[in-house]
Amino acid sequence: MLQIVYISTAQPGFAQSDLREVLEASRRNNAAVDVTGLLVAGGRRFLQVLEGPEAAVEATLARIKADPRHRALVNLSSKQVDARQFGDWSMGFELGGVPGAGDLNAVVANLVAKLSDRNLAAQFLGFAEIHARAA
Ligand SMILES: Cc1cc2nc3c(=O)[nH]c(=O)nc-3n(C[C@H](O)[C@H](O)[C@H](O)COP(=O)(O)O)c2cc1C
């Protein structure tokens, strides 16, 4: 199974409605091809994990990379894993660092507490710390 982690930046004008569309498409498409993962939006930054069958993850990532609603996609890691970290979610989601949202540090800390991959947990915690106030 392949697991990839990337960060990207929302294009100016990216709105709540875009986020809703992204999540709807993610949940529909990922469930159909056995991809699971997590998307964290901190201010204008995204951090996403995708995991599942290699071909499905790569096809999903290729589609995401071509999406004009965000830019500057940087792959942080790409590795083979034995088990999923987010097996319950076709695409879990957390939001922080924007008016009206919760404390990103707290939600992410709660979320990664159950991860067996502590490096991945540390990546998320670092991201939350940097972007919690970066609206
Ligand atoms: C930050 C971000 C994360 C995304 N994550 C996913 C994803 O996990 N799965 C997915 O299918 N599409 C994801 N998308 C949306 C894709 O770029 C694309 O719009 C979508 O897959 C098209 O699906 P459709 O052809 O069913 O409308 C994401 C887009 C953005 C901007």
Short mmCIF file of C-alpha atoms and ligand atoms in Angstrom, two decimals:
data_model
loop_
_atom_site.label_atom_id
_atom_site.label_comp_id
_atom_site.label_asym_id
_atom_site.label_seq_id
_atom_site.Cartn_x
_atom_site.Cartn_y
_atom_site.Cartn_z
CA MET A 1 0.00 0.00 0.00
CA LEU A 2 1.24 3.49 -0.84
CA GLN A 3 1.00 6.44 1.55
CA ILE A 4 1.81 9.96 0.43
CA VAL A 5 1.83 13.26 2.32
CA TYR A 6 1.89 16.67 0.67
CA ILE A 7 1.33 20.33 1.44
CA SER A 8 -0.12 22.95 -0.88
CA THR A 9 -1.49 26.48 -0.82
CA ALA A 10 -5.02 27.58 -1.70
CA GLN A 11 -5.31 30.02 -4.60
CA PRO A 12 -6.59 33.49 -3.72
CA GLY A 13 -10.37 33.33 -3.85
CA PHE A 14 -10.59 29.77 -2.56
CA ALA A 15 -13.89 29.78 -0.66
CA GLN A 16 -15.95 27.68 1.72
CA SER A 17 -17.89 26.42 -1.28
CA ASP A 18 -14.66 25.20 -2.91
CA LEU A 19 -13.79 23.35 0.26
CA ARG A 20 -17.20 21.73 0.29
CA GLU A 21 -16.78 20.62 -3.32
CA VAL A 22 -13.30 19.26 -2.65
CA LEU A 23 -14.52 17.22 0.31
CA GLU A 24 -17.53 15.89 -1.56
CA ALA A 25 -15.42 14.82 -4.55
CA SER A 26 -12.77 13.34 -2.22
CA ARG A 27 -15.20 11.23 -0.28
CA ARG A 28 -16.99 10.00 -3.38
CA ASN A 29 -13.89 9.24 -5.47
CA ASN A 30 -11.68 7.90 -2.71
CA ALA A 31 -14.31 5.51 -1.41
CA ALA A 32 -14.73 4.11 -4.93
CA VAL A 33 -11.03 3.22 -5.26
CA ASP A 34 -10.26 2.24 -1.66
CA VAL A 35 -8.23 5.37 -0.88
CA THR A 36 -8.37 6.75 2.66
CA GLY A 37 -6.72 9.75 4.28
CA LEU A 38 -6.92 13.06 6.02
CA LEU A 39 -7.02 16.66 4.85
CA VAL A 40 -6.11 19.45 7.28
CA ALA A 41 -6.72 23.05 6.22
CA GLY A 42 -4.75 25.58 8.26
CA GLY A 43 -5.31 29.11 7.08
CA ARG A 44 -4.55 28.90 3.35
CA ARG A 45 -2.38 25.80 3.62
CA PHE A 46 -3.41 22.23 3.08
CA LEU A 47 -1.77 19.14 4.48
CA GLN A 48 -3.10 15.89 3.09
CA VAL A 49 -2.36 12.20 3.52
CA LEU A 50 -3.56 9.72 0.90
CA GLU A 51 -3.16 5.99 1.38
CA GLY A 52 -4.31 2.92 -0.49
CA PRO A 53 -3.50 0.79 -3.53
CA GLU A 54 -0.53 2.35 -5.34
CA ALA A 55 -2.21 2.97 -8.69
CA ALA A 56 -5.27 4.51 -7.04
CA VAL A 57 -3.21 6.84 -4.84
CA GLU A 58 -1.08 7.92 -7.78
CA ALA A 59 -4.08 8.60 -9.99
CA THR A 60 -5.74 10.58 -7.19
CA LEU A 61 -2.60 12.62 -6.56
CA ALA A 62 -2.23 13.36 -10.29
CA ARG A 63 -5.78 14.72 -10.34
CA ILE A 64 -5.19 16.78 -7.21
CA LYS A 65 -1.93 18.20 -8.61
CA ALA A 66 -3.77 19.41 -11.71
CA ASP A 67 -6.45 21.19 -9.65
CA PRO A 68 -6.22 24.97 -10.28
CA ARG A 69 -7.79 25.75 -6.90
CA HIS A 70 -4.43 25.30 -5.20
CA ARG A 71 -0.74 25.64 -6.07
CA ALA A 72 2.79 24.97 -4.87
CA LEU A 73 2.12 21.35 -4.08
CA VAL A 74 5.16 19.84 -2.35
CA ASN A 75 5.44 16.15 -1.68
CA LEU A 76 6.65 15.61 1.88
CA SER A 77 6.76 11.84 1.83
CA SER A 78 5.87 8.88 -0.28
CA LYS A 79 6.33 5.39 1.10
CA GLN A 80 5.04 1.85 1.16
CA VAL A 81 3.15 1.04 4.36
CA ASP A 82 1.75 -2.19 5.76
CA ALA A 83 -1.29 -0.64 7.41
CA ARG A 84 -3.47 2.41 6.98
CA GLN A 85 -3.33 5.26 9.47
CA PHE A 86 -6.75 6.59 8.48
CA GLY A 87 -8.62 3.42 7.60
CA ASP A 88 -11.95 4.75 8.81
CA TRP A 89 -12.02 7.82 6.59
CA SER A 90 -12.33 8.15 2.83
CA MET A 91 -11.20 11.70 3.65
CA GLY A 92 -11.15 12.97 7.21
CA PHE A 93 -11.09 16.73 7.52
CA GLU A 94 -9.99 19.36 10.03
CA LEU A 95 -10.02 23.11 9.73
CA GLY A 96 -8.20 25.70 11.79
CA GLY A 97 -6.49 29.04 11.65
CA VAL A 98 -9.49 30.82 10.20
CA PRO A 99 -12.15 32.91 11.93
CA GLY A 100 -14.86 30.72 13.42
CA ALA A 101 -12.82 27.53 13.36
CA GLY A 102 -11.52 25.72 16.40
CA ASP A 103 -7.97 25.72 17.71
CA LEU A 104 -6.04 23.80 15.05
CA ASN A 105 -3.42 22.67 17.55
CA ALA A 106 -6.04 21.08 19.75
CA VAL A 107 -7.99 19.34 16.99
CA VAL A 108 -4.86 17.99 15.35
CA ALA A 109 -3.38 16.82 18.66
CA ASN A 110 -6.56 14.93 19.38
CA LEU A 111 -6.62 13.48 15.90
CA VAL A 112 -3.05 12.21 15.78
CA ALA A 113 -3.13 10.75 19.28
CA LYS A 114 -4.33 7.46 17.83
CA LEU A 115 -1.79 7.20 15.00
CA SER A 116 0.74 4.40 15.28
CA ASP A 117 3.09 6.23 12.88
CA ARG A 118 4.67 8.78 15.20
CA ASN A 119 6.62 10.47 12.40
CA LEU A 120 3.37 11.19 10.62
CA ALA A 121 1.87 12.44 13.88
CA ALA A 122 4.84 14.79 14.34
CA GLN A 123 4.41 16.11 10.79
CA PHE A 124 0.80 17.01 11.52
CA LEU A 125 1.58 18.59 14.87
CA GLY A 126 4.32 20.71 13.30
CA PHE A 127 1.96 21.82 10.54
CA ALA A 128 -0.75 22.73 13.06
CA GLU A 129 1.69 24.74 15.15
CA ILE A 130 2.85 26.77 12.16
CA HIS A 131 -0.56 27.34 10.60
CA ALA A 132 -2.87 27.63 13.59
CA ARG A 133 -2.68 31.41 13.45
CA ALA A 134 -1.79 31.82 9.78
CA ALA A 135 -5.18 32.82 8.44
C1 LIG B 1 -6.50 20.36 -1.33
C2 LIG B 1 -7.27 19.45 -2.24
C3 LIG B 1 -7.43 18.11 -1.88
C4 LIG B 1 -8.13 17.23 -2.71
N1 LIG B 1 -8.25 15.92 -2.34
C5 LIG B 1 -8.89 15.05 -3.16
C6 LIG B 1 -8.98 13.66 -2.84
O1 LIG B 1 -8.52 13.19 -1.80
N2 LIG B 1 -9.64 12.86 -3.71
C7 LIG B 1 -10.20 13.32 -4.85
O2 LIG B 1 -10.77 12.53 -5.60
N3 LIG B 1 -10.14 14.62 -5.18
C8 LIG B 1 -9.50 15.49 -4.36
N4 LIG B 1 -9.44 16.83 -4.69
C9 LIG B 1 -10.23 17.29 -5.85
C10 LIG B 1 -9.54 16.97 -7.16
O3 LIG B 1 -8.54 17.93 -7.41
C11 LIG B 1 -10.56 16.97 -8.32
O4 LIG B 1 -11.22 18.20 -8.38
C12 LIG B 1 -11.59 15.88 -8.14
O5 LIG B 1 -10.99 14.66 -7.87
C13 LIG B 1 -12.45 15.75 -9.41
O6 LIG B 1 -13.44 14.81 -9.15
P1 LIG B 1 -14.69 14.62 -10.10
O7 LIG B 1 -14.13 14.36 -11.46
O8 LIG B 1 -15.39 13.44 -9.51
O9 LIG B 1 -15.49 15.89 -10.00
C14 LIG B 1 -8.72 17.71 -3.90
C15 LIG B 1 -8.55 19.06 -4.26
C16 LIG B 1 -7.85 19.92 -3.44
C17 LIG B 1 -7.71 21.36 -3.84
#
